[in-house]
PDB file of C-alpha atoms in Angstrom:
ATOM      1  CA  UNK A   1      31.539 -38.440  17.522  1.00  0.00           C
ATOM      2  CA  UNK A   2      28.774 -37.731  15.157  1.00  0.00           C
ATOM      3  CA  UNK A   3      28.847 -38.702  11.792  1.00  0.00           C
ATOM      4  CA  UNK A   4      26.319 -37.026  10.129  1.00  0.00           C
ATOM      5  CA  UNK A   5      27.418 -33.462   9.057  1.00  0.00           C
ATOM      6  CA  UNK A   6      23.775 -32.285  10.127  1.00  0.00           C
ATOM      7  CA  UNK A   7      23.898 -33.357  13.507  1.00  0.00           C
ATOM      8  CA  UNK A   8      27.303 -31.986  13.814  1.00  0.00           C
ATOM      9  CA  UNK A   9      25.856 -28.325  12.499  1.00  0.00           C
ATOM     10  CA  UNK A  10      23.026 -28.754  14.986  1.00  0.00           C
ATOM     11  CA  UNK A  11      25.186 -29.731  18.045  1.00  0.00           C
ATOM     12  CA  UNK A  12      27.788 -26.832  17.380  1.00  0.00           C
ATOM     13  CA  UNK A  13      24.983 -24.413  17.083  1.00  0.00           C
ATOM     14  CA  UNK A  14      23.266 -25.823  20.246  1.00  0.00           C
ATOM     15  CA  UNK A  15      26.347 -25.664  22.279  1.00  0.00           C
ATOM     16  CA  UNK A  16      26.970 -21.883  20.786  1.00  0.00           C
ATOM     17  CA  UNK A  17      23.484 -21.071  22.155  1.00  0.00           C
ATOM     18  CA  UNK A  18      23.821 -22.544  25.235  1.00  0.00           C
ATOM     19  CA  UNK A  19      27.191 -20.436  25.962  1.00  0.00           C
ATOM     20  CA  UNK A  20      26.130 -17.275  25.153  1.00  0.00           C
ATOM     21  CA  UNK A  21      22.717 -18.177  27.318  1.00  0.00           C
ATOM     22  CA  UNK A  22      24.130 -19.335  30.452  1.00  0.00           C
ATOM     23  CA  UNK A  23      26.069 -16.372  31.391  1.00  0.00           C
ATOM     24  CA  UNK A  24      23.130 -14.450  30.394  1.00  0.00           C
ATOM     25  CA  UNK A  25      20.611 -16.954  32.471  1.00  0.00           C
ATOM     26  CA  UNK A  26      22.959 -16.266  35.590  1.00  0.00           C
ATOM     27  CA  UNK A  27      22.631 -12.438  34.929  1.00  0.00           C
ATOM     28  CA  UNK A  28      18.656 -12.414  34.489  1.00  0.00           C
ATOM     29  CA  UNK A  29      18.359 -14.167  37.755  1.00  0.00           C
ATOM     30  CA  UNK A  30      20.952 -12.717  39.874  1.00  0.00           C
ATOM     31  CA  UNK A  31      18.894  -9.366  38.950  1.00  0.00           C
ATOM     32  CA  UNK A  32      15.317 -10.952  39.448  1.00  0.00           C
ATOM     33  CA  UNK A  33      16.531 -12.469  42.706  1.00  0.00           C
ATOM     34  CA  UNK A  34      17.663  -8.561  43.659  1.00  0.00           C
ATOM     35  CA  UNK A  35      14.539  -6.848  42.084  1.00  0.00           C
ATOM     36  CA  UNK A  36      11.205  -9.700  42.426  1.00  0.00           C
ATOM     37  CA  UNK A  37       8.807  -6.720  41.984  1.00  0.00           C
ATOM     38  CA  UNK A  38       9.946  -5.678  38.519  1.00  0.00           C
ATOM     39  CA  UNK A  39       8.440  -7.557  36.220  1.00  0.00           C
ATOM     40  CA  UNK A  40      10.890  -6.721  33.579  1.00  0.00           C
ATOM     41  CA  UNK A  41      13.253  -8.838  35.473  1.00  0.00           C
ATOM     42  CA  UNK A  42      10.917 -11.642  35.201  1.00  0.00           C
ATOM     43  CA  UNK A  43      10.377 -11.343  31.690  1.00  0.00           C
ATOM     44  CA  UNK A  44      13.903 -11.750  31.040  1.00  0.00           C
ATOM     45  CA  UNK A  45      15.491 -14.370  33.065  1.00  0.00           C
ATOM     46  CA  UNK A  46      12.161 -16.643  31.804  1.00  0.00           C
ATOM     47  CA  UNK A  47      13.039 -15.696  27.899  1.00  0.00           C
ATOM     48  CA  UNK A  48      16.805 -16.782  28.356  1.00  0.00           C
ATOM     49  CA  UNK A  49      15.728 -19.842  30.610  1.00  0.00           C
ATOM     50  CA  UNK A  50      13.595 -20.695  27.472  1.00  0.00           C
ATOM     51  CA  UNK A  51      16.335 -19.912  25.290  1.00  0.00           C
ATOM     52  CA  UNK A  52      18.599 -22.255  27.530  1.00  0.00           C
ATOM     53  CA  UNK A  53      15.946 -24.995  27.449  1.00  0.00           C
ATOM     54  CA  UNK A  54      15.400 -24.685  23.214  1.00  0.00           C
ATOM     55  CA  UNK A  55      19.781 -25.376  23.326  1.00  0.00           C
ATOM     56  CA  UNK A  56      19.277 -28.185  25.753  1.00  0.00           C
ATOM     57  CA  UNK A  57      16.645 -29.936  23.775  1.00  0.00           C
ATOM     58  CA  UNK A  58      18.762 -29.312  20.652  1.00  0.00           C
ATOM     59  CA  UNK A  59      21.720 -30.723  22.165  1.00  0.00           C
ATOM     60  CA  UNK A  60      19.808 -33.541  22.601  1.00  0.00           C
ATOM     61  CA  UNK A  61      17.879 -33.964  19.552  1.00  0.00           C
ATOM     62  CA  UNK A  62      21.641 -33.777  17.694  1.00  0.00           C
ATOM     63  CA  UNK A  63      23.044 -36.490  19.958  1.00  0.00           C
ATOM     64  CA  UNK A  64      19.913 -39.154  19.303  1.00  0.00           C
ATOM     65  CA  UNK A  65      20.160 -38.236  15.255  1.00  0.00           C
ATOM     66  CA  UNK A  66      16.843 -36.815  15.484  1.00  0.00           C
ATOM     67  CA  UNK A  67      15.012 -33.783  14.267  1.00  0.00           C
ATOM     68  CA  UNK A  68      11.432 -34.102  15.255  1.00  0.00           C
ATOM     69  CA  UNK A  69      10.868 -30.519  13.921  1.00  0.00           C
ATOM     70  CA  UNK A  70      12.378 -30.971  10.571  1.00  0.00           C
ATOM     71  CA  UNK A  71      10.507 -34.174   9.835  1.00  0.00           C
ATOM     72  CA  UNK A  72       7.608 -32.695  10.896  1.00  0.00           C
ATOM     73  CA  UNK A  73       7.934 -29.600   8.369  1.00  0.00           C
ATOM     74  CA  UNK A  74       9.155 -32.159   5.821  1.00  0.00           C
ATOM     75  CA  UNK A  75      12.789 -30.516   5.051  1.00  0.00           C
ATOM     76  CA  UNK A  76      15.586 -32.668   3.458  1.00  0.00           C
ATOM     77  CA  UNK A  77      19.007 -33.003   4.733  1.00  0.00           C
ATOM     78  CA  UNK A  78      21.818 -30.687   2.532  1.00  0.00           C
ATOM     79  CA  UNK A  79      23.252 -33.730   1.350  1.00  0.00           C
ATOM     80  CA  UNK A  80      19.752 -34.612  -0.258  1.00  0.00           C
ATOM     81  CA  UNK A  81      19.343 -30.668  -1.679  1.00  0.00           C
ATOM     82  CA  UNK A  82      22.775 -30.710  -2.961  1.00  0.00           C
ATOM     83  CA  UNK A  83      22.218 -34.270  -4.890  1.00  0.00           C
ATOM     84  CA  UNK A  84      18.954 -33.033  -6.434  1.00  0.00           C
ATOM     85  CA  UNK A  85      20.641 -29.821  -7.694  1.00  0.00           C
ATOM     86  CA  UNK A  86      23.195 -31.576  -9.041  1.00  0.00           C
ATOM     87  CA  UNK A  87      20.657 -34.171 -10.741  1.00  0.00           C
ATOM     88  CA  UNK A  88      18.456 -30.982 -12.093  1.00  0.00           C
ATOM     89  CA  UNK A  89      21.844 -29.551 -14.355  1.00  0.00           C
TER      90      UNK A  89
END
């Protein structure tokens, strides 16, 4: 159980991802594994296989309490926003 209402966010948005993507993923490859000359095909089942990937990672980034790309970009948790609003009235 996570605690922290971000993590929670980030997990149920990873998992949402990954849903919608795997169904997708098994699509994209059943029709590259049919059609290996188009390169259409290819294209696609590598974008959702990156798409599956990005929910993985976030699935996992959620479930350590980590956020390597918000600290790097410097962005606050809500909790922090909403307490400085409420300190600027």
């Amino acid at each position: 159980e996570l605690k922290d209402p971000h993590c929670r966010d980030e997990m149920a948005a990873a998992r949402g991802a990954l849903k919608k993507n795997a169904t997708m993923l098994y699509t994209a490859s059943q029709a590259f594994l049919r059609h290996p000359d188009v390169a259409a095909t290819r294209a696609n089942r590598d974008y959702v296989f990156k798409q599956v990937q990005e929910a993985i990672a976030g699935i996992s980034s959620a479930a350590q309490a980590t956020s390597p790309t918000d600290e790097a970009k410097g962005h606050t948790g809500i909790g922090e926003l909403a307490a400085a609003l409420n300190e600027f009235d």
